[in-house]
Short mmCIF file of N, CA and C in Angstrom, two decimals:
data_model
loop_
_atom_site.label_atom_id
_atom_site.label_comp_id
_atom_site.label_asym_id
_atom_site.label_seq_id
_atom_site.Cartn_x
_atom_site.Cartn_y
_atom_site.Cartn_z
N MET A 238 2.30 1.61 39.31
CA MET A 238 3.66 1.11 39.33
C MET A 238 3.69 -0.28 38.69
N TYR A 239 4.63 -0.52 37.81
CA TYR A 239 4.77 -1.79 37.10
C TYR A 239 5.52 -2.80 37.97
N ARG A 240 4.94 -3.98 38.06
CA ARG A 240 5.61 -5.09 38.74
C ARG A 240 5.75 -6.22 37.72
N PRO A 241 6.91 -6.89 37.59
CA PRO A 241 7.13 -7.91 36.57
C PRO A 241 6.10 -9.05 36.60
N ASN A 242 5.52 -9.34 37.71
CA ASN A 242 4.57 -10.44 37.81
C ASN A 242 3.13 -9.98 37.68
N ASP A 243 2.92 -8.77 37.25
CA ASP A 243 1.59 -8.20 37.16
C ASP A 243 0.80 -8.90 36.05
N ALA A 244 -0.34 -9.51 36.38
CA ALA A 244 -1.16 -10.24 35.43
C ALA A 244 -1.70 -9.32 34.33
N ARG A 245 -1.88 -8.03 34.65
CA ARG A 245 -2.39 -7.10 33.65
C ARG A 245 -1.43 -6.94 32.48
N PHE A 246 -0.16 -7.17 32.71
CA PHE A 246 0.85 -7.07 31.66
C PHE A 246 0.87 -8.34 30.80
N PHE A 247 0.81 -9.50 31.41
CA PHE A 247 0.96 -10.77 30.70
C PHE A 247 -0.32 -11.27 30.05
N LEU A 248 -1.47 -10.93 30.59
CA LEU A 248 -2.73 -11.43 30.06
C LEU A 248 -2.96 -11.03 28.60
N PRO A 249 -2.78 -9.77 28.21
CA PRO A 249 -2.97 -9.43 26.79
C PRO A 249 -1.98 -10.15 25.86
N ILE A 250 -0.75 -10.33 26.32
CA ILE A 250 0.24 -11.04 25.52
C ILE A 250 -0.17 -12.50 25.36
N LEU A 251 -0.63 -13.11 26.44
CA LEU A 251 -1.07 -14.51 26.40
C LEU A 251 -2.26 -14.69 25.47
N ILE A 252 -3.24 -13.83 25.57
CA ILE A 252 -4.43 -13.93 24.72
C ILE A 252 -4.06 -13.72 23.26
N GLY A 253 -3.22 -12.73 22.97
CA GLY A 253 -2.78 -12.48 21.59
C GLY A 253 -2.00 -13.65 21.03
N GLY A 254 -1.14 -14.24 21.83
CA GLY A 254 -0.36 -15.40 21.39
C GLY A 254 -1.25 -16.59 21.10
N MET A 255 -2.26 -16.82 21.93
CA MET A 255 -3.19 -17.92 21.71
C MET A 255 -3.98 -17.70 20.42
N ALA A 256 -4.39 -16.49 20.16
CA ALA A 256 -5.15 -16.19 18.94
C ALA A 256 -4.30 -16.46 17.70
N ILE A 257 -3.04 -16.04 17.74
CA ILE A 257 -2.15 -16.28 16.60
C ILE A 257 -1.93 -17.78 16.41
N LEU A 258 -1.73 -18.51 17.50
CA LEU A 258 -1.53 -19.95 17.42
C LEU A 258 -2.75 -20.64 16.82
N MET A 259 -3.94 -20.22 17.20
CA MET A 259 -5.16 -20.81 16.65
C MET A 259 -5.26 -20.56 15.15
N LEU A 260 -4.88 -19.38 14.71
CA LEU A 260 -4.91 -19.07 13.27
C LEU A 260 -3.90 -19.90 12.51
N LEU A 261 -2.71 -20.09 13.07
CA LEU A 261 -1.66 -20.83 12.39
C LEU A 261 -1.93 -22.32 12.32
N THR A 262 -2.59 -22.89 13.32
CA THR A 262 -2.83 -24.33 13.34
C THR A 262 -4.13 -24.74 12.70
N GLY A 263 -4.97 -23.80 12.36
CA GLY A 263 -6.24 -24.12 11.71
C GLY A 263 -6.02 -24.57 10.28
N CYS A 264 -7.01 -25.23 9.69
CA CYS A 264 -6.91 -25.66 8.29
C CYS A 264 -6.88 -24.44 7.38
N ASN A 265 -6.06 -24.53 6.36
CA ASN A 265 -5.97 -23.45 5.40
C ASN A 265 -7.03 -23.55 4.32
N SER A 266 -7.65 -24.70 4.20
CA SER A 266 -8.62 -24.93 3.14
C SER A 266 -9.96 -25.30 3.75
N SER A 267 -11.02 -24.83 3.15
CA SER A 267 -12.35 -25.16 3.66
C SER A 267 -12.65 -26.64 3.51
N SER A 268 -11.93 -27.34 2.62
CA SER A 268 -12.16 -28.77 2.44
C SER A 268 -11.63 -29.57 3.62
N CYS A 269 -10.90 -28.95 4.53
CA CYS A 269 -10.34 -29.66 5.68
C CYS A 269 -11.24 -29.64 6.90
N GLU A 270 -12.31 -28.91 6.85
CA GLU A 270 -13.13 -28.78 8.03
C GLU A 270 -13.77 -30.11 8.40
N LYS A 271 -13.76 -30.42 9.69
CA LYS A 271 -14.25 -31.70 10.19
C LYS A 271 -15.73 -31.92 9.89
N GLU A 272 -16.52 -30.86 9.81
CA GLU A 272 -17.95 -31.02 9.60
C GLU A 272 -18.31 -31.35 8.16
N GLN A 273 -17.40 -31.09 7.25
CA GLN A 273 -17.71 -31.32 5.84
C GLN A 273 -17.73 -32.81 5.56
N VAL A 274 -18.77 -33.28 4.87
CA VAL A 274 -18.95 -34.71 4.61
C VAL A 274 -18.09 -35.18 3.45
N ASP A 275 -18.08 -34.47 2.34
CA ASP A 275 -17.37 -34.90 1.15
C ASP A 275 -15.95 -34.37 1.13
N ARG A 276 -15.09 -34.95 1.97
CA ARG A 276 -13.70 -34.54 2.00
C ARG A 276 -12.92 -35.30 0.95
N THR A 277 -11.87 -34.71 0.44
CA THR A 277 -11.04 -35.34 -0.57
C THR A 277 -10.09 -36.33 0.09
N VAL A 278 -10.16 -37.58 -0.34
CA VAL A 278 -9.27 -38.62 0.16
C VAL A 278 -8.50 -39.14 -1.04
N GLU A 279 -7.17 -39.15 -0.91
CA GLU A 279 -6.32 -39.55 -2.03
C GLU A 279 -5.27 -40.56 -1.59
N ASN A 280 -4.64 -41.17 -2.58
CA ASN A 280 -3.51 -42.08 -2.35
C ASN A 280 -3.81 -43.14 -1.31
N VAL A 281 -4.95 -43.79 -1.47
CA VAL A 281 -5.35 -44.83 -0.53
C VAL A 281 -4.59 -46.12 -0.84
N LYS A 282 -4.02 -46.70 0.21
CA LYS A 282 -3.33 -47.98 0.07
C LYS A 282 -3.84 -48.88 1.19
N VAL A 283 -4.26 -50.07 0.83
CA VAL A 283 -4.76 -51.03 1.81
C VAL A 283 -3.89 -52.27 1.73
N VAL A 284 -3.34 -52.68 2.86
CA VAL A 284 -2.51 -53.88 2.91
C VAL A 284 -3.18 -54.86 3.85
N TYR A 285 -3.26 -56.11 3.41
CA TYR A 285 -3.87 -57.18 4.20
C TYR A 285 -2.77 -58.09 4.74
N TYR A 286 -2.78 -58.33 6.03
CA TYR A 286 -1.84 -59.26 6.66
C TYR A 286 -2.65 -60.41 7.25
N ALA A 287 -2.45 -61.60 6.72
CA ALA A 287 -3.20 -62.77 7.18
C ALA A 287 -2.72 -63.25 8.55
N ASP A 288 -1.42 -63.15 8.79
CA ASP A 288 -0.87 -63.64 10.05
C ASP A 288 0.43 -62.90 10.37
N PHE A 289 1.03 -63.26 11.50
CA PHE A 289 2.24 -62.57 11.94
C PHE A 289 3.40 -62.80 10.98
N ASP A 290 3.48 -63.99 10.38
CA ASP A 290 4.56 -64.27 9.43
C ASP A 290 4.53 -63.29 8.26
N GLU A 291 3.35 -63.07 7.70
CA GLU A 291 3.23 -62.10 6.60
C GLU A 291 3.63 -60.71 7.07
N TYR A 292 3.18 -60.35 8.26
CA TYR A 292 3.47 -59.03 8.81
C TYR A 292 4.96 -58.85 9.04
N SER A 293 5.61 -59.85 9.63
CA SER A 293 7.02 -59.72 9.96
C SER A 293 7.92 -59.78 8.73
N LYS A 294 7.47 -60.45 7.67
CA LYS A 294 8.26 -60.53 6.44
C LYS A 294 7.85 -59.48 5.42
N THR A 295 6.90 -58.69 5.79
CA THR A 295 6.29 -57.68 4.91
C THR A 295 5.77 -58.28 3.61
N ALA A 296 5.49 -59.58 3.64
CA ALA A 296 4.80 -60.21 2.51
C ALA A 296 3.31 -59.97 2.75
N ASN A 297 2.65 -59.45 1.77
CA ASN A 297 1.25 -59.10 2.00
C ASN A 297 0.51 -59.00 0.68
N SER A 298 -0.76 -58.83 0.79
CA SER A 298 -1.61 -58.62 -0.38
C SER A 298 -2.07 -57.17 -0.39
N THR A 299 -1.76 -56.45 -1.46
CA THR A 299 -2.23 -55.08 -1.60
C THR A 299 -3.63 -55.13 -2.19
N LEU A 300 -4.51 -54.34 -1.64
CA LEU A 300 -5.90 -54.33 -2.07
C LEU A 300 -6.24 -52.97 -2.63
N THR A 301 -7.29 -52.92 -3.40
CA THR A 301 -7.75 -51.63 -3.92
C THR A 301 -9.20 -51.41 -3.52
N VAL A 302 -9.54 -50.15 -3.41
CA VAL A 302 -10.93 -49.79 -3.12
C VAL A 302 -11.64 -49.74 -4.46
N GLY A 303 -12.81 -50.37 -4.53
CA GLY A 303 -13.51 -50.56 -5.80
C GLY A 303 -13.79 -49.32 -6.61
N ASP A 304 -14.39 -48.29 -6.04
CA ASP A 304 -14.78 -47.12 -6.81
C ASP A 304 -14.91 -45.91 -5.88
N ALA A 305 -15.30 -44.79 -6.44
CA ALA A 305 -15.39 -43.56 -5.66
C ALA A 305 -16.40 -43.69 -4.51
N GLU A 306 -17.50 -44.37 -4.76
CA GLU A 306 -18.50 -44.55 -3.70
C GLU A 306 -17.93 -45.40 -2.57
N ALA A 307 -17.21 -46.47 -2.93
CA ALA A 307 -16.57 -47.32 -1.92
C ALA A 307 -15.51 -46.54 -1.15
N LEU A 308 -14.80 -45.67 -1.84
CA LEU A 308 -13.79 -44.83 -1.19
C LEU A 308 -14.45 -43.93 -0.15
N GLN A 309 -15.57 -43.33 -0.50
CA GLN A 309 -16.29 -42.49 0.46
C GLN A 309 -16.81 -43.33 1.62
N ASP A 310 -17.30 -44.55 1.33
CA ASP A 310 -17.76 -45.45 2.39
C ASP A 310 -16.62 -45.82 3.33
N LEU A 311 -15.43 -46.06 2.76
CA LEU A 311 -14.25 -46.36 3.57
C LEU A 311 -13.95 -45.20 4.50
N PHE A 312 -13.92 -44.01 3.94
CA PHE A 312 -13.62 -42.83 4.75
C PHE A 312 -14.68 -42.63 5.84
N ASP A 313 -15.94 -42.82 5.48
CA ASP A 313 -17.02 -42.68 6.47
C ASP A 313 -16.87 -43.70 7.61
N LEU A 314 -16.46 -44.92 7.27
CA LEU A 314 -16.24 -45.94 8.31
C LEU A 314 -15.11 -45.52 9.25
N ILE A 315 -14.02 -45.02 8.68
CA ILE A 315 -12.89 -44.59 9.50
C ILE A 315 -13.29 -43.42 10.40
N VAL A 316 -14.02 -42.46 9.87
CA VAL A 316 -14.49 -41.32 10.67
C VAL A 316 -15.44 -41.80 11.77
N SER A 317 -16.32 -42.73 11.44
CA SER A 317 -17.24 -43.28 12.43
C SER A 317 -16.47 -43.95 13.56
N CYS A 318 -15.44 -44.72 13.21
CA CYS A 318 -14.62 -45.36 14.23
C CYS A 318 -13.94 -44.32 15.11
N ARG A 319 -13.41 -43.29 14.48
CA ARG A 319 -12.74 -42.23 15.23
C ARG A 319 -13.71 -41.54 16.19
N ASP A 320 -14.91 -41.25 15.71
CA ASP A 320 -15.87 -40.49 16.50
C ASP A 320 -16.52 -41.31 17.61
N ASN A 321 -16.54 -42.64 17.48
CA ASN A 321 -17.22 -43.50 18.45
C ASN A 321 -16.26 -44.42 19.20
N ALA A 322 -15.00 -44.07 19.23
CA ALA A 322 -13.97 -44.94 19.80
C ALA A 322 -14.07 -45.06 21.31
N LYS A 323 -13.84 -46.28 21.76
CA LYS A 323 -13.72 -46.55 23.19
C LYS A 323 -12.40 -47.29 23.38
N SER A 324 -11.57 -46.80 24.28
CA SER A 324 -10.26 -47.38 24.51
C SER A 324 -10.38 -48.82 25.01
N THR A 325 -9.43 -49.66 24.58
CA THR A 325 -9.41 -51.05 25.01
C THR A 325 -7.98 -51.49 25.26
N THR A 326 -7.82 -52.51 26.08
CA THR A 326 -6.49 -53.08 26.33
C THR A 326 -6.21 -54.25 25.40
N LYS A 327 -7.18 -54.63 24.59
CA LYS A 327 -7.00 -55.75 23.67
C LYS A 327 -5.95 -55.37 22.61
N PRO A 328 -5.02 -56.29 22.32
CA PRO A 328 -4.05 -56.01 21.26
C PRO A 328 -4.68 -56.21 19.89
N ILE A 329 -4.07 -55.60 18.88
CA ILE A 329 -4.53 -55.81 17.51
C ILE A 329 -3.94 -57.14 17.03
N GLY A 330 -4.81 -58.01 16.57
CA GLY A 330 -4.38 -59.34 16.15
C GLY A 330 -4.39 -59.49 14.63
N PHE A 331 -4.55 -60.72 14.21
CA PHE A 331 -4.55 -61.06 12.78
C PHE A 331 -5.75 -61.92 12.49
N PRO A 332 -6.21 -61.90 11.25
CA PRO A 332 -5.80 -61.04 10.15
C PRO A 332 -6.16 -59.58 10.41
N ARG A 333 -5.47 -58.70 9.67
CA ARG A 333 -5.69 -57.27 9.86
C ARG A 333 -5.50 -56.52 8.54
N TYR A 334 -6.10 -55.33 8.49
CA TYR A 334 -5.90 -54.40 7.39
C TYR A 334 -5.10 -53.22 7.92
N TYR A 335 -4.15 -52.76 7.10
CA TYR A 335 -3.42 -51.53 7.39
C TYR A 335 -3.72 -50.58 6.23
N ILE A 336 -4.39 -49.48 6.54
CA ILE A 336 -4.87 -48.54 5.52
C ILE A 336 -4.14 -47.21 5.70
N THR A 337 -3.60 -46.70 4.62
CA THR A 337 -3.01 -45.36 4.65
C THR A 337 -3.69 -44.53 3.57
N PHE A 338 -3.81 -43.24 3.82
CA PHE A 338 -4.46 -42.34 2.88
C PHE A 338 -4.08 -40.91 3.19
N GLU A 339 -4.37 -40.03 2.26
CA GLU A 339 -4.16 -38.60 2.47
C GLU A 339 -5.51 -37.91 2.49
N GLU A 340 -5.67 -37.04 3.47
CA GLU A 340 -6.88 -36.21 3.58
C GLU A 340 -6.40 -34.79 3.77
N CYS A 341 -6.82 -33.91 2.89
CA CYS A 341 -6.44 -32.50 2.95
C CYS A 341 -4.92 -32.33 2.98
N GLY A 342 -4.23 -33.19 2.24
CA GLY A 342 -2.78 -33.09 2.15
C GLY A 342 -2.02 -33.69 3.32
N GLU A 343 -2.70 -34.26 4.29
CA GLU A 343 -2.05 -34.88 5.44
C GLU A 343 -2.18 -36.39 5.35
N GLU A 344 -1.10 -37.11 5.67
CA GLU A 344 -1.13 -38.57 5.65
C GLU A 344 -1.74 -39.09 6.95
N HIS A 345 -2.57 -40.14 6.81
CA HIS A 345 -3.20 -40.78 7.96
C HIS A 345 -3.10 -42.29 7.83
N SER A 346 -3.25 -42.98 8.96
CA SER A 346 -3.23 -44.44 8.93
C SER A 346 -4.34 -44.98 9.82
N PHE A 347 -4.74 -46.21 9.50
CA PHE A 347 -5.80 -46.88 10.23
C PHE A 347 -5.53 -48.38 10.14
N THR A 348 -5.53 -49.07 11.28
CA THR A 348 -5.33 -50.52 11.33
C THR A 348 -6.52 -51.13 12.04
N ILE A 349 -7.06 -52.22 11.47
CA ILE A 349 -8.19 -52.91 12.10
C ILE A 349 -7.99 -54.41 11.96
N ASP A 350 -8.30 -55.15 13.03
CA ASP A 350 -8.14 -56.61 12.99
C ASP A 350 -9.48 -57.32 12.90
N VAL A 351 -9.42 -58.63 12.83
CA VAL A 351 -10.61 -59.45 12.62
C VAL A 351 -11.63 -59.33 13.76
N GLU A 352 -11.18 -58.91 14.94
CA GLU A 352 -12.09 -58.71 16.07
C GLU A 352 -12.55 -57.26 16.18
N SER A 353 -12.28 -56.47 15.13
CA SER A 353 -12.67 -55.06 15.06
C SER A 353 -12.00 -54.18 16.10
N VAL A 354 -10.79 -54.59 16.54
CA VAL A 354 -9.94 -53.74 17.37
C VAL A 354 -9.13 -52.90 16.40
N TYR A 355 -9.04 -51.59 16.64
CA TYR A 355 -8.36 -50.73 15.68
C TYR A 355 -7.50 -49.67 16.36
N ALA A 356 -6.62 -49.10 15.56
CA ALA A 356 -5.77 -47.98 15.97
C ALA A 356 -5.71 -47.02 14.80
N THR A 357 -5.65 -45.73 15.09
CA THR A 357 -5.56 -44.73 14.05
C THR A 357 -4.81 -43.52 14.55
N ASP A 358 -4.12 -42.84 13.66
CA ASP A 358 -3.42 -41.63 14.07
C ASP A 358 -4.38 -40.47 14.32
N TYR A 359 -5.65 -40.66 14.01
CA TYR A 359 -6.66 -39.65 14.38
C TYR A 359 -6.81 -39.58 15.90
N LEU A 360 -6.52 -40.70 16.57
CA LEU A 360 -6.67 -40.78 18.02
C LEU A 360 -5.29 -40.92 18.65
N SER A 361 -5.21 -40.72 19.95
CA SER A 361 -3.92 -40.86 20.62
C SER A 361 -3.48 -42.32 20.61
N ASN A 362 -2.29 -42.56 21.09
CA ASN A 362 -1.76 -43.93 21.11
C ASN A 362 -2.73 -44.85 21.83
N GLY A 363 -2.79 -46.08 21.36
CA GLY A 363 -3.63 -47.07 22.00
C GLY A 363 -4.54 -47.74 21.00
N ASN A 364 -5.24 -48.74 21.49
CA ASN A 364 -6.17 -49.49 20.67
C ASN A 364 -7.59 -49.16 21.09
N TYR A 365 -8.50 -49.30 20.13
CA TYR A 365 -9.88 -48.88 20.36
C TYR A 365 -10.86 -49.90 19.80
N ILE A 366 -12.06 -49.83 20.31
CA ILE A 366 -13.21 -50.57 19.78
C ILE A 366 -14.34 -49.57 19.65
N THR A 367 -15.34 -49.94 18.87
CA THR A 367 -16.55 -49.13 18.79
C THR A 367 -17.66 -49.97 19.40
N PRO A 368 -18.12 -49.60 20.59
CA PRO A 368 -19.04 -50.44 21.35
C PRO A 368 -20.32 -50.82 20.60
N GLU A 369 -20.90 -49.89 19.86
CA GLU A 369 -22.17 -50.16 19.20
C GLU A 369 -22.00 -50.92 17.87
N SER A 370 -20.77 -51.17 17.50
CA SER A 370 -20.53 -51.72 16.17
C SER A 370 -20.93 -53.18 16.07
N SER A 371 -21.26 -53.53 14.87
CA SER A 371 -21.41 -54.95 14.57
C SER A 371 -20.02 -55.41 14.17
N ASP A 372 -19.89 -56.08 13.08
CA ASP A 372 -18.60 -56.57 12.64
C ASP A 372 -17.94 -55.56 11.71
N LEU A 373 -17.18 -54.63 12.28
CA LEU A 373 -16.51 -53.59 11.49
C LEU A 373 -15.53 -54.19 10.50
N PHE A 374 -14.83 -55.24 10.90
CA PHE A 374 -13.85 -55.87 10.01
C PHE A 374 -14.51 -56.32 8.71
N SER A 375 -15.69 -56.92 8.80
CA SER A 375 -16.42 -57.34 7.60
C SER A 375 -16.86 -56.13 6.78
N SER A 376 -17.24 -55.07 7.45
CA SER A 376 -17.63 -53.84 6.73
C SER A 376 -16.46 -53.33 5.89
N PHE A 377 -15.26 -53.37 6.46
CA PHE A 377 -14.07 -52.96 5.71
C PHE A 377 -13.79 -53.95 4.58
N SER A 378 -13.87 -55.25 4.88
CA SER A 378 -13.58 -56.29 3.88
C SER A 378 -14.46 -56.17 2.65
N ASN A 379 -15.70 -55.78 2.84
CA ASN A 379 -16.64 -55.65 1.72
C ASN A 379 -16.27 -54.54 0.75
N LEU A 380 -15.38 -53.64 1.14
CA LEU A 380 -15.01 -52.50 0.30
C LEU A 380 -13.79 -52.78 -0.58
N PHE A 381 -13.06 -53.88 -0.32
CA PHE A 381 -11.81 -54.11 -0.99
C PHE A 381 -11.86 -55.25 -1.99
N SER A 382 -10.97 -55.18 -2.98
CA SER A 382 -10.78 -56.30 -3.91
C SER A 382 -9.29 -56.55 -4.03
N VAL A 383 -8.91 -57.83 -4.16
CA VAL A 383 -7.50 -58.18 -4.26
C VAL A 383 -6.97 -57.82 -5.63
N GLU A 384 -5.75 -57.21 -5.68
CA GLU A 384 -5.12 -56.86 -6.96
C GLU A 384 -4.47 -58.09 -7.55
#
């Protein structure tokens, strides 16, 4: 006898729906897989804000990444920060870099300040630090040149 709350009826529907959802939300391209090292990063823009006045007036210095190797190093640094992040209550201060880029056709952002406090859309809301890091801000600074 069928009862509307019978788990035997809903379980197959639930499992099938989850499988379809997993297929739809997965990357369509093999270049999007998280394990792949050489991912395509495009349309990189780096903005430097020396202080709050520059930030509030949107006066800033646009920077460029030196070459393809530096671009890969930049991406590797961002991935390392994402993978080793530890939440912090420290606010992001100045000076800071605001980096935007596209990976696998999706836009991403990353902000890091002089004390190596950062935020990224790869992680949920909040600010992060990487406990084992040395001076991440300097590592980022070494990759950029002023236009």
